[in-house]
PDB file of C-alpha atoms in Angstrom:
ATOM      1  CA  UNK A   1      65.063  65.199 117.440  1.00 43.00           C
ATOM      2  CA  UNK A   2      66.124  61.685 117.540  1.00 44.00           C
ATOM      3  CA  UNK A   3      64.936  60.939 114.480  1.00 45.00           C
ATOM      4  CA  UNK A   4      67.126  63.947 112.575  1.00 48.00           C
ATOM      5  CA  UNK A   5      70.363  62.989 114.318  1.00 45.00           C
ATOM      6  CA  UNK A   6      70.978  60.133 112.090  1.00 63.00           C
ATOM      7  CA  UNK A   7      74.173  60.731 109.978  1.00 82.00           C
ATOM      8  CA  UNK A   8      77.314  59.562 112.919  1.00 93.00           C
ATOM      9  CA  UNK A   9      81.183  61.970 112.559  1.00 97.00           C
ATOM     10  CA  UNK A  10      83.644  61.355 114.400  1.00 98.00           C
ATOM     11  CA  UNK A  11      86.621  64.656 114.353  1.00 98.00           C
ATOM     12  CA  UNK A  12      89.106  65.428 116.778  1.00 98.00           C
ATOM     13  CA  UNK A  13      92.073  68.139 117.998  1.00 98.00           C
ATOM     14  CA  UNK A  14      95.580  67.772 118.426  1.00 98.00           C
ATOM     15  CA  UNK A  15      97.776  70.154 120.563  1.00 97.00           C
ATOM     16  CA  UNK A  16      99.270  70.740 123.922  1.00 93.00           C
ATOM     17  CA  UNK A  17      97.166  72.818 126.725  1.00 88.00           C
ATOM     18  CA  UNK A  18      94.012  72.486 124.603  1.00 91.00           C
ATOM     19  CA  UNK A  19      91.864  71.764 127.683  1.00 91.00           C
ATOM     20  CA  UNK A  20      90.119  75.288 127.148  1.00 86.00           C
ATOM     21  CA  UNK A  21      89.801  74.749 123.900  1.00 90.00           C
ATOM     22  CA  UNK A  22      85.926  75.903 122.642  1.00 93.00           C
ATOM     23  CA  UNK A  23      86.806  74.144 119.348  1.00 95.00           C
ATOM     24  CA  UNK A  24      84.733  70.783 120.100  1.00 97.00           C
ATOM     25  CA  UNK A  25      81.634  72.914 121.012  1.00 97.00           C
ATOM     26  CA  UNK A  26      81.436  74.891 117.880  1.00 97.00           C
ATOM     27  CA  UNK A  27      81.486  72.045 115.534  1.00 98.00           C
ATOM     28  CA  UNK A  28      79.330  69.808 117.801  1.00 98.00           C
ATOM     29  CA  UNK A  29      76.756  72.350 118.380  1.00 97.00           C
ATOM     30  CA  UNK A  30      76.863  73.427 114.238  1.00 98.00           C
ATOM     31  CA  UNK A  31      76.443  69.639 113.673  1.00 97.00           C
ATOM     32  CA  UNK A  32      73.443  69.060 115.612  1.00 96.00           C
ATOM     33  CA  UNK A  33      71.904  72.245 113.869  1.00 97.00           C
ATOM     34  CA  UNK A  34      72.632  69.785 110.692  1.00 96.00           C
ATOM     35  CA  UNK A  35      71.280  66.693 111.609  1.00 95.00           C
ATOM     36  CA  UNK A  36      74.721  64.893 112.687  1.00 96.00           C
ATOM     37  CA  UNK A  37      75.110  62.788 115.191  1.00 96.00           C
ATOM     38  CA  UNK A  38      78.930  64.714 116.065  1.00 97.00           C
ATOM     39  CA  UNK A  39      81.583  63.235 118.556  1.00 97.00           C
ATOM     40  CA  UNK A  40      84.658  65.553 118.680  1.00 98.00           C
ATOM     41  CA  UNK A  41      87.286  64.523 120.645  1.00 97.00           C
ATOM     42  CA  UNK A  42      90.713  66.693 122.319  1.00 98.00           C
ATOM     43  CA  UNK A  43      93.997  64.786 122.164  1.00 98.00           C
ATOM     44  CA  UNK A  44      95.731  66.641 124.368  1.00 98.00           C
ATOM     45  CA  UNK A  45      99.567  66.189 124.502  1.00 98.00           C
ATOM     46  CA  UNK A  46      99.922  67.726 127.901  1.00 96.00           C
ATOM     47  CA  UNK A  47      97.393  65.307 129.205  1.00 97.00           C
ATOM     48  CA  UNK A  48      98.766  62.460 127.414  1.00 97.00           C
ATOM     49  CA  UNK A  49     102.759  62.905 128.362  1.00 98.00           C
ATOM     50  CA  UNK A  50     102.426  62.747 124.070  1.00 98.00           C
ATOM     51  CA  UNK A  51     104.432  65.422 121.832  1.00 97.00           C
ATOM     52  CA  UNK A  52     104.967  65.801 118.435  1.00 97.00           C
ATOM     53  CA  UNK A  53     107.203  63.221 117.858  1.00 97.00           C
ATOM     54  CA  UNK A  54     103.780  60.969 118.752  1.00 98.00           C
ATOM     55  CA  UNK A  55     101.972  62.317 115.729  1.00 98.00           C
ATOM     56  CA  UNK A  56     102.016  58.958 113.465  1.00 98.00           C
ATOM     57  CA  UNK A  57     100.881  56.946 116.307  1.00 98.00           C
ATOM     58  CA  UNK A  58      97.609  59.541 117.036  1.00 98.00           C
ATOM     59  CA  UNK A  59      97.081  59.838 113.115  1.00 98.00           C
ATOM     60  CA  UNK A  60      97.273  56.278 112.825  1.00 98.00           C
ATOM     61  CA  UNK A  61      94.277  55.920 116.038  1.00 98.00           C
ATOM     62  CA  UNK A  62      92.170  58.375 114.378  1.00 98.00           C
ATOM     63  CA  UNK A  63      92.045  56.605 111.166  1.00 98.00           C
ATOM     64  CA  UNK A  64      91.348  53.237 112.795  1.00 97.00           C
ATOM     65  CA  UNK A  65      88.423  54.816 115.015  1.00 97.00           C
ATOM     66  CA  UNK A  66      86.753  56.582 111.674  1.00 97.00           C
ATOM     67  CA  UNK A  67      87.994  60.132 112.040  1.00 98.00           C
ATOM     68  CA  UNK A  68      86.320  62.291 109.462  1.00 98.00           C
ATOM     69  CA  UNK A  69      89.182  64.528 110.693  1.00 98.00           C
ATOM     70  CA  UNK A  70      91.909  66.131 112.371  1.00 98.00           C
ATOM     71  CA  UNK A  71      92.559  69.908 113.378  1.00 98.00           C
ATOM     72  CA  UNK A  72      95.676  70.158 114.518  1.00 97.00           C
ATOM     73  CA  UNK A  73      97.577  73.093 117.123  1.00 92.00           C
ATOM     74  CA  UNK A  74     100.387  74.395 118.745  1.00 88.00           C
ATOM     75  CA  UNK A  75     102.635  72.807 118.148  1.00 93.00           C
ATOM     76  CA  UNK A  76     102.098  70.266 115.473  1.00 96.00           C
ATOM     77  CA  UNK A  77     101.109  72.484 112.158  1.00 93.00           C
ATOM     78  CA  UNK A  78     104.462  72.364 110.562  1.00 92.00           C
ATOM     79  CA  UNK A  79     105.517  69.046 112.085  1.00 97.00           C
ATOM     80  CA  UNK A  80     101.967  67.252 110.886  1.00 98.00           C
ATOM     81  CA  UNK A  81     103.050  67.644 107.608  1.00 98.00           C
ATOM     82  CA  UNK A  82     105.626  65.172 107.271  1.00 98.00           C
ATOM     83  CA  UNK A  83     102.494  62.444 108.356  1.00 98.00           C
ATOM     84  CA  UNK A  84     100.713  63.550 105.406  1.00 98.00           C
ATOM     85  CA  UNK A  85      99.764  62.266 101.715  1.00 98.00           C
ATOM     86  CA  UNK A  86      98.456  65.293 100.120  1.00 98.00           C
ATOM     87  CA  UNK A  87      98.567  69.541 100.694  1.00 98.00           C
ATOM     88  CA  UNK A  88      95.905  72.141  99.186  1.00 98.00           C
ATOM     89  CA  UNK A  89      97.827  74.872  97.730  1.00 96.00           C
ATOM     90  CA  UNK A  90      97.165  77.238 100.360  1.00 94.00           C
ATOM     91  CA  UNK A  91      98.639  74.512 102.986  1.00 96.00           C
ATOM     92  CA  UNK A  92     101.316  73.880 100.545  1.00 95.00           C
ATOM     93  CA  UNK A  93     102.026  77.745 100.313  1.00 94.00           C
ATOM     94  CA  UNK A  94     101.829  78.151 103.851  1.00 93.00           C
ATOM     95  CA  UNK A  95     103.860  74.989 105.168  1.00 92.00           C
ATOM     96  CA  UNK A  96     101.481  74.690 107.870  1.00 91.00           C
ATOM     97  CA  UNK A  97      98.331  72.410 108.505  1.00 96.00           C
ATOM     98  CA  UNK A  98      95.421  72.948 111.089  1.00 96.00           C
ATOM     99  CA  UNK A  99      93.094  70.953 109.297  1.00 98.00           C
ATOM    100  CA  UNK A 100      93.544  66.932 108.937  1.00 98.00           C
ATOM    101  CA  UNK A 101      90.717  64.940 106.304  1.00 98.00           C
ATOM    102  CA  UNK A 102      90.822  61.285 106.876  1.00 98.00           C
ATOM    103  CA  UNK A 103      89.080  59.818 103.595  1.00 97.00           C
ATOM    104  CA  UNK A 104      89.824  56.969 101.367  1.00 96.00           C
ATOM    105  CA  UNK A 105      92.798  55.646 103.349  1.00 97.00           C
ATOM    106  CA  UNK A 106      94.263  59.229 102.518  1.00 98.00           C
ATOM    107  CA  UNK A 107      95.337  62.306 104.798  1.00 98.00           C
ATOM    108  CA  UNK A 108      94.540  65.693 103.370  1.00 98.00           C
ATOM    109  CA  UNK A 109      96.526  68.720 104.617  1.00 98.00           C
ATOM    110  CA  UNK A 110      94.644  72.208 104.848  1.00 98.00           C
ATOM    111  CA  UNK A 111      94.727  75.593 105.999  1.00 96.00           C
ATOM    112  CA  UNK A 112      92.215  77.242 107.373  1.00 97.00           C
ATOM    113  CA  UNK A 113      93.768  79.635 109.871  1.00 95.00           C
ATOM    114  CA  UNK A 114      94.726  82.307 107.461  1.00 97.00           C
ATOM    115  CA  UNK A 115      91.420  82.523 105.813  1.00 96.00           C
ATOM    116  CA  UNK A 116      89.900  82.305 109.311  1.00 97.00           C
ATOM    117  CA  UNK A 117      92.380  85.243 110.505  1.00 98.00           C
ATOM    118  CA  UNK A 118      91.381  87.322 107.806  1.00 97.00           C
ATOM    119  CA  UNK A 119      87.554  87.354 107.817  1.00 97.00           C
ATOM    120  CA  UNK A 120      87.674  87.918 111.467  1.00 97.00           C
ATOM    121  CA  UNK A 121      90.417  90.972 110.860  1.00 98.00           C
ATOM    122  CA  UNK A 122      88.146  92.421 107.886  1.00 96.00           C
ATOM    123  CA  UNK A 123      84.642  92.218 110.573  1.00 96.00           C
ATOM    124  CA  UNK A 124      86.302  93.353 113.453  1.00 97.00           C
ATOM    125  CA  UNK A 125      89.135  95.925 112.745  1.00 97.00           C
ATOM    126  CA  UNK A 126      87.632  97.373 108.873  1.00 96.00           C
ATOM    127  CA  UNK A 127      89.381 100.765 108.366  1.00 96.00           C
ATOM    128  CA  UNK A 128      92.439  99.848 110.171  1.00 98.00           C
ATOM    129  CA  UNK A 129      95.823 101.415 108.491  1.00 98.00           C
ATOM    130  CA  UNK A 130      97.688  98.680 106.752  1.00 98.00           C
ATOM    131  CA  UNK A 131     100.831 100.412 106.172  1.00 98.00           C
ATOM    132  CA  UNK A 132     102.994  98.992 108.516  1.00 98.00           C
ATOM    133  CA  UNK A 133     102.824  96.159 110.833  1.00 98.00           C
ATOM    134  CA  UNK A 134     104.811  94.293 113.302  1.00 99.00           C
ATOM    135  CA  UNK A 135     104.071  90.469 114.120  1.00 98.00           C
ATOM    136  CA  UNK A 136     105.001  88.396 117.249  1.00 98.00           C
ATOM    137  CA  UNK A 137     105.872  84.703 116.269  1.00 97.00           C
ATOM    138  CA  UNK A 138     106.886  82.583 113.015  1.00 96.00           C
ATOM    139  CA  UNK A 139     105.292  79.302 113.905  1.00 92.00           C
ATOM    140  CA  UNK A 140     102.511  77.884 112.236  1.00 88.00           C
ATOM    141  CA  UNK A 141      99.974  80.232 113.306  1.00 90.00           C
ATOM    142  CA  UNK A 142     102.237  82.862 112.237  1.00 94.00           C
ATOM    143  CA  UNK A 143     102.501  81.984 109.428  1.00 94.00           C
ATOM    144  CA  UNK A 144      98.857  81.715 108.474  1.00 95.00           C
ATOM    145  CA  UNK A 145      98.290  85.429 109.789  1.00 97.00           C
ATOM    146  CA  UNK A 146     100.936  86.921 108.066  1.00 98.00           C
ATOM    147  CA  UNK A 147      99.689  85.551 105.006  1.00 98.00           C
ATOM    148  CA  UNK A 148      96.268  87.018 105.897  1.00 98.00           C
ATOM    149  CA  UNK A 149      97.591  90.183 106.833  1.00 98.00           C
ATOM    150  CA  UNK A 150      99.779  90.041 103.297  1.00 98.00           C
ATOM    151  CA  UNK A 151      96.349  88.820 101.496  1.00 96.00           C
ATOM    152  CA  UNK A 152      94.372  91.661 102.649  1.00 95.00           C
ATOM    153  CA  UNK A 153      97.092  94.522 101.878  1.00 97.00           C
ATOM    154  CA  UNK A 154      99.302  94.887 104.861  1.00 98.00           C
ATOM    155  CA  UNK A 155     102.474  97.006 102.883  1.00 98.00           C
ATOM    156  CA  UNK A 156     105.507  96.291 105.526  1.00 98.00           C
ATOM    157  CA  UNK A 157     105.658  93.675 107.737  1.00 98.00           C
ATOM    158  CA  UNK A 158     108.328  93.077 110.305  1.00 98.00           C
ATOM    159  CA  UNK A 159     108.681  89.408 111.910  1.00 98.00           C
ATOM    160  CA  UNK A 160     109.973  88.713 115.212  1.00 98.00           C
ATOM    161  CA  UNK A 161     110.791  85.210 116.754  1.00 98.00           C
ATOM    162  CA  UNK A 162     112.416  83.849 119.438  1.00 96.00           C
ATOM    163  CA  UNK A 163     114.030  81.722 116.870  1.00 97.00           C
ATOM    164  CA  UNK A 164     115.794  84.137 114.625  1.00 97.00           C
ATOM    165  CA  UNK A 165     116.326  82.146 111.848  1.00 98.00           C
ATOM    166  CA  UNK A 166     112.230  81.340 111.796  1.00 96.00           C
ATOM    167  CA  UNK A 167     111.598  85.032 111.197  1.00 98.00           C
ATOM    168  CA  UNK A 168     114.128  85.223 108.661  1.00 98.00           C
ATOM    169  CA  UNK A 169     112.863  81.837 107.340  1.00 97.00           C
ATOM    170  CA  UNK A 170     109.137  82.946 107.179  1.00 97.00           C
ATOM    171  CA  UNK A 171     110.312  86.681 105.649  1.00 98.00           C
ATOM    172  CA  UNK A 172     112.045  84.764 103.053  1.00 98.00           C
ATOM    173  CA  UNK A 173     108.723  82.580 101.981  1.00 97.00           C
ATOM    174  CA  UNK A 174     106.587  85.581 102.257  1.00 97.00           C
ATOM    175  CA  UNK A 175     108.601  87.785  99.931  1.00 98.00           C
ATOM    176  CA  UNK A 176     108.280  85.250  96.767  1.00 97.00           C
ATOM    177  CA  UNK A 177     104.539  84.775  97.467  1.00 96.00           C
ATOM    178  CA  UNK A 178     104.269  88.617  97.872  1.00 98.00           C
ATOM    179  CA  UNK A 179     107.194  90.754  96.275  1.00 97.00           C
ATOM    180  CA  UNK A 180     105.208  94.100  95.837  1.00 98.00           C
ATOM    181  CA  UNK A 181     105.341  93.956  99.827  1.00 98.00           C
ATOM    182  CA  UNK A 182     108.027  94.581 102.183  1.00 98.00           C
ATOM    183  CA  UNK A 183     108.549  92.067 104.296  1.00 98.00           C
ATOM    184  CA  UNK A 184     111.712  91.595 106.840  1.00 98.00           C
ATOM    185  CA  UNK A 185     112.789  89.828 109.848  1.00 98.00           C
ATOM    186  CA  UNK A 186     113.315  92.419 112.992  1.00 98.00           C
ATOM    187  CA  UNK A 187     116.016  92.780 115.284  1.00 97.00           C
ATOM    188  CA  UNK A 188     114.893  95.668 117.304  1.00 98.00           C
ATOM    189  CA  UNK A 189     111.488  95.357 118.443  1.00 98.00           C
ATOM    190  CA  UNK A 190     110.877  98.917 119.684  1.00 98.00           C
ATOM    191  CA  UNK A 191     112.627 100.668 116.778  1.00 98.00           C
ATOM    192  CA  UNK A 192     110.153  98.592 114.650  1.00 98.00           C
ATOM    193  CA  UNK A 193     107.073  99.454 117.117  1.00 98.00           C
ATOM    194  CA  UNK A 194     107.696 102.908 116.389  1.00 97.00           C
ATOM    195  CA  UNK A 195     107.004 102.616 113.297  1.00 96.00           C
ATOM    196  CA  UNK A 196     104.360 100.599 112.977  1.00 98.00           C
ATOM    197  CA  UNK A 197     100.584 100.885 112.646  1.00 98.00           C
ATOM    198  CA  UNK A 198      99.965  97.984 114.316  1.00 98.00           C
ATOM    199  CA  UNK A 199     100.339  94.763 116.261  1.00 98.00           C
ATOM    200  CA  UNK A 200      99.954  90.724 115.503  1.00 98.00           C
ATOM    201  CA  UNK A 201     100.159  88.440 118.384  1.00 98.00           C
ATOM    202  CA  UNK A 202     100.587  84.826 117.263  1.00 97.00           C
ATOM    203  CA  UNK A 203     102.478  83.139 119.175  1.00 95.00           C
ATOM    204  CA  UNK A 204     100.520  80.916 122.625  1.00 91.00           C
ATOM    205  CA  UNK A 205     101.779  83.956 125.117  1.00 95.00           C
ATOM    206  CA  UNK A 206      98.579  84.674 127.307  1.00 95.00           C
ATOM    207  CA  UNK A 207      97.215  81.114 127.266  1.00 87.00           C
ATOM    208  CA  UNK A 208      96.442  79.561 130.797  1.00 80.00           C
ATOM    209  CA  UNK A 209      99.657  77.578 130.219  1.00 81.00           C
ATOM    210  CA  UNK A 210     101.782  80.425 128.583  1.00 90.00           C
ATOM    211  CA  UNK A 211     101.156  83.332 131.168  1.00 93.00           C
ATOM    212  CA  UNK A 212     101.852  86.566 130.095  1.00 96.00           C
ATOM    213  CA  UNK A 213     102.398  89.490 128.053  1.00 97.00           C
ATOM    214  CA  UNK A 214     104.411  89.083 124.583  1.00 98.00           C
ATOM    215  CA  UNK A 215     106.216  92.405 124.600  1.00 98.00           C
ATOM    216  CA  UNK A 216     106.948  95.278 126.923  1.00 98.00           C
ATOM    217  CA  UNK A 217     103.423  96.986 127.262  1.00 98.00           C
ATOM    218  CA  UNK A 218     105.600 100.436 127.064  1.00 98.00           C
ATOM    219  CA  UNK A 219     105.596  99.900 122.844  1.00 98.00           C
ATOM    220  CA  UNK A 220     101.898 100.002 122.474  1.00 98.00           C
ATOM    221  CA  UNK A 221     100.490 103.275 121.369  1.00 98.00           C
ATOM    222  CA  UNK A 222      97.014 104.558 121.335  1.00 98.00           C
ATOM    223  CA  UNK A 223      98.027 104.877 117.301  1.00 97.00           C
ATOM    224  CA  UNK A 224      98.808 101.342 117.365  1.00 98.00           C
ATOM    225  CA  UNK A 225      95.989  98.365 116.536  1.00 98.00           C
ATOM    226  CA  UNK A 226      96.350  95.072 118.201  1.00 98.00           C
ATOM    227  CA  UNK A 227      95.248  91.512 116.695  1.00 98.00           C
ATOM    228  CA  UNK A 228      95.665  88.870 119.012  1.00 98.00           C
ATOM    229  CA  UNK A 229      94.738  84.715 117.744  1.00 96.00           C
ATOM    230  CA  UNK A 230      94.647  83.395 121.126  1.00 93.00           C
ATOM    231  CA  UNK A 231      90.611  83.020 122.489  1.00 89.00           C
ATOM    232  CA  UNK A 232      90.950  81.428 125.357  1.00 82.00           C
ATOM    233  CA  UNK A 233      91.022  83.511 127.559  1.00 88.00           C
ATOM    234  CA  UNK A 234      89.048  86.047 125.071  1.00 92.00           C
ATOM    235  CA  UNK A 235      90.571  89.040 127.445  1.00 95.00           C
ATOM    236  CA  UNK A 236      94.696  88.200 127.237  1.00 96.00           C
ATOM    237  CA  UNK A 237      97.129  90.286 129.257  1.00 97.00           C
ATOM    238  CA  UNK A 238      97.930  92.182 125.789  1.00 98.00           C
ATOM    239  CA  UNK A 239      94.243  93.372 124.975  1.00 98.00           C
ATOM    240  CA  UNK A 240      93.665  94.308 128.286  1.00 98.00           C
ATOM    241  CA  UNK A 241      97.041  96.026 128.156  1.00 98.00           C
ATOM    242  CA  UNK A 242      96.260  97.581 124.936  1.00 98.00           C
ATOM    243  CA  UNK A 243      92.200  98.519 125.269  1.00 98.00           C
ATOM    244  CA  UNK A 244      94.027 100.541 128.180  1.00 98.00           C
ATOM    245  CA  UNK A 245      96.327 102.520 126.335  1.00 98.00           C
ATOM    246  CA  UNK A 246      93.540 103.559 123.674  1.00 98.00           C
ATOM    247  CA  UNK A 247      94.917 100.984 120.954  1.00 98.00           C
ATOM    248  CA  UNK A 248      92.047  99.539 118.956  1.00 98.00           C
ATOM    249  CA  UNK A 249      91.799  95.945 119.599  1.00 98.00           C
ATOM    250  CA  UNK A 250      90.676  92.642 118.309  1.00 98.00           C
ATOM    251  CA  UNK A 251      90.579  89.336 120.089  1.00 97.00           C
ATOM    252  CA  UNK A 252      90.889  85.802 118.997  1.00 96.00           C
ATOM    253  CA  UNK A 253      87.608  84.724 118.480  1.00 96.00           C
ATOM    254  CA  UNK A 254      87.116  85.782 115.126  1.00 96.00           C
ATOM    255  CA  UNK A 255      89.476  83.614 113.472  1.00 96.00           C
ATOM    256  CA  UNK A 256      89.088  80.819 115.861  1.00 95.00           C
ATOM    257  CA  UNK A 257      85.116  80.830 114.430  1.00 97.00           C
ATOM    258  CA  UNK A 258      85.831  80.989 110.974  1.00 97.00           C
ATOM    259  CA  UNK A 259      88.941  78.762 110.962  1.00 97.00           C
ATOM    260  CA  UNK A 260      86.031  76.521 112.635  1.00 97.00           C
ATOM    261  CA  UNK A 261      84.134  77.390 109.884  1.00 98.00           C
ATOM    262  CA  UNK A 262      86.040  76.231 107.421  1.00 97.00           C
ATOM    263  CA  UNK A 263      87.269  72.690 109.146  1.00 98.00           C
ATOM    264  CA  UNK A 264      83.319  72.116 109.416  1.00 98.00           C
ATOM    265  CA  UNK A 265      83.286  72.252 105.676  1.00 98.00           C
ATOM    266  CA  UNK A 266      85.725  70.013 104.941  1.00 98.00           C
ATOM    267  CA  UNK A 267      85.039  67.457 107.762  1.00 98.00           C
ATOM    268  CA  UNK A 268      81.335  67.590 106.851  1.00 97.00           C
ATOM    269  CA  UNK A 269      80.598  68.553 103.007  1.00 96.00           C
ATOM    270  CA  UNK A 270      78.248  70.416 104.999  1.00 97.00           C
ATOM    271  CA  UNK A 271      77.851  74.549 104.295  1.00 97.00           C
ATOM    272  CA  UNK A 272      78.036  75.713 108.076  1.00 98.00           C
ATOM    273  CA  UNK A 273      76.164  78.637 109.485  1.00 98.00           C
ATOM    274  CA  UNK A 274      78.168  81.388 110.243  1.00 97.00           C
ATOM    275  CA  UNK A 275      75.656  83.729 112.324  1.00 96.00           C
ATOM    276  CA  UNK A 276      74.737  80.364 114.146  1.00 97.00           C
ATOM    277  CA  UNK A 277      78.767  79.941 114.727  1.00 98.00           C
ATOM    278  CA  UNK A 278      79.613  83.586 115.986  1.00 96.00           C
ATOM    279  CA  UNK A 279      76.323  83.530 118.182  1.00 96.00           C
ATOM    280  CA  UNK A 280      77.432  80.213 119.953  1.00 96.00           C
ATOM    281  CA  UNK A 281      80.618  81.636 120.461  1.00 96.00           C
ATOM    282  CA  UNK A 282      79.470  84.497 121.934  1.00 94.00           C
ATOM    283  CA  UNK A 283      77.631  82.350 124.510  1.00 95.00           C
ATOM    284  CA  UNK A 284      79.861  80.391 125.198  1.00 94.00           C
ATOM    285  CA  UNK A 285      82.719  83.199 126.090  1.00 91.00           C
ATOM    286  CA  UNK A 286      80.112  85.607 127.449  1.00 80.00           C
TER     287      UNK A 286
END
């Protein structure tokens, strides 16, 4: 085995309350399948008494320690931007980065969250209806899954934020990259539940360090589906909450694999394994 593990990468993650996080094991496990030799480190804001504000200082260390790369969390995926030299169109689209390459002297902005969201929505929830759909939260996960959701043929979407003017912000953007769809900012969460097919969380509520449910578990339906992006814990309040009123339901782990996924591409120039991905993650969350 020694003798395989010869090629050294060096990645890392950026975010607040990312102790959980199962991110380093995926791509350190996938790596070793590859014959890399892969450190991946957390930067944990919490832990650090860092925030956002810090993000040119831990940019700047990862580039001098020989960071293949960066992914990058709540709540640094609009405000990483600003720190950056260069967007790919769908980051550029988007306005949000979770994905950081450190090459050439250069930093490389990227999204894979949307893409990530998507392929774990078309595996895990395939016939659900896409006529109508409410989401919780306008950051920069939101914004990656309503793209998703808008990419794979979601008709109406309604945004809600505790910041207003985000969902009106983020409605705005994602009616010139989709005008065939109708896409609004809400005001009245359960006139808008009531007429919707279904549910997407993204916004940290049900994390260890956001306890919680998003919304009033009265609005779910048994009609309703649920997509939720936090993974850790797999099980949040809302699934639980959901799974119990006879909503179909799909956790995080989907998109935080393939998101995963498609960092491990970029990072590495490698072509990851996807079964090998989804099977680790399975182990690793039971």
């Amino acid at each position: 085995m020694s003798e395989t593990l010869v090629r050294p990468l060096k990645a890392g993650l950026i975010g607040a309350g990312i102790q959980a996080s199962l991110t380093p094991a995926m791509h350190m496990a996938e790596g070793a399948a590859q014959g890399l030799r892969y450190a991946y480190e957390l930067i944990d804001l919490s832990e650090i008494g860092a925030t956002e504000n810090d993000l040119p200082r831990l940019l700047a260390h990862a580039e001098r320690q020989g960071f293949a790369g960066l992914n990058i969390t709540h709540p640094c995926k609009q405000a990483v931007i600003a720190h950056l030299d260069e967007l790919s169109p769908d980051a550029h689209r988007l306005g949000a980065v979770n994905t950081v390459v450190l090459t050439g002297g250069r930093r490389y902005g990227h999204n894979t969250d949307w893409w990530g969201f998507a392929e774990g929505f078309r595996r895990g929830l395939p016939d659900a209806d896409l006529s109508s759909g409410v989401q919780l939260g306008a950051g920069g996960a939101g914004v990656a899954t309503a793209y998703a959701a808008l990419s794979f043929g979601l008709k109406r979407l309604i945004v809600f934020d505790r910041e207003p003017e985000r969902a009106r912000l983020l409605a705005a953007m994602l009616t010139a990259l989709f005008p065939e769809a109708d896409i609004t900012a809400g005001t009245d969460l359960s006139v808008a539940m009531r007429s919707a097919s279904g549910l997407i969380h993204a916004t940290p509520t049900g994390m260890a360090n956001y306890p919680g449910m998003p919304l009033d578990a009265e609005l779910l339906d048994p009609r309703h589906w649920v997509a939720e992006i936090v993974y850790f814990p797999l099980e949040t309040p809302l699934l639980s909450e959901a799974r119990r009123r006879g909503c179909r339901a799909l956790d995080g782990g989907g998109m935080a694999v393939f998101q995963a996924v498609g960092a491990f591409r970029l990072f590495t120039g490698l072509e990851p394994d996807t079964t090998r991905m989804l099977a680790h993650f399975k182990a690793m969350t039971g």
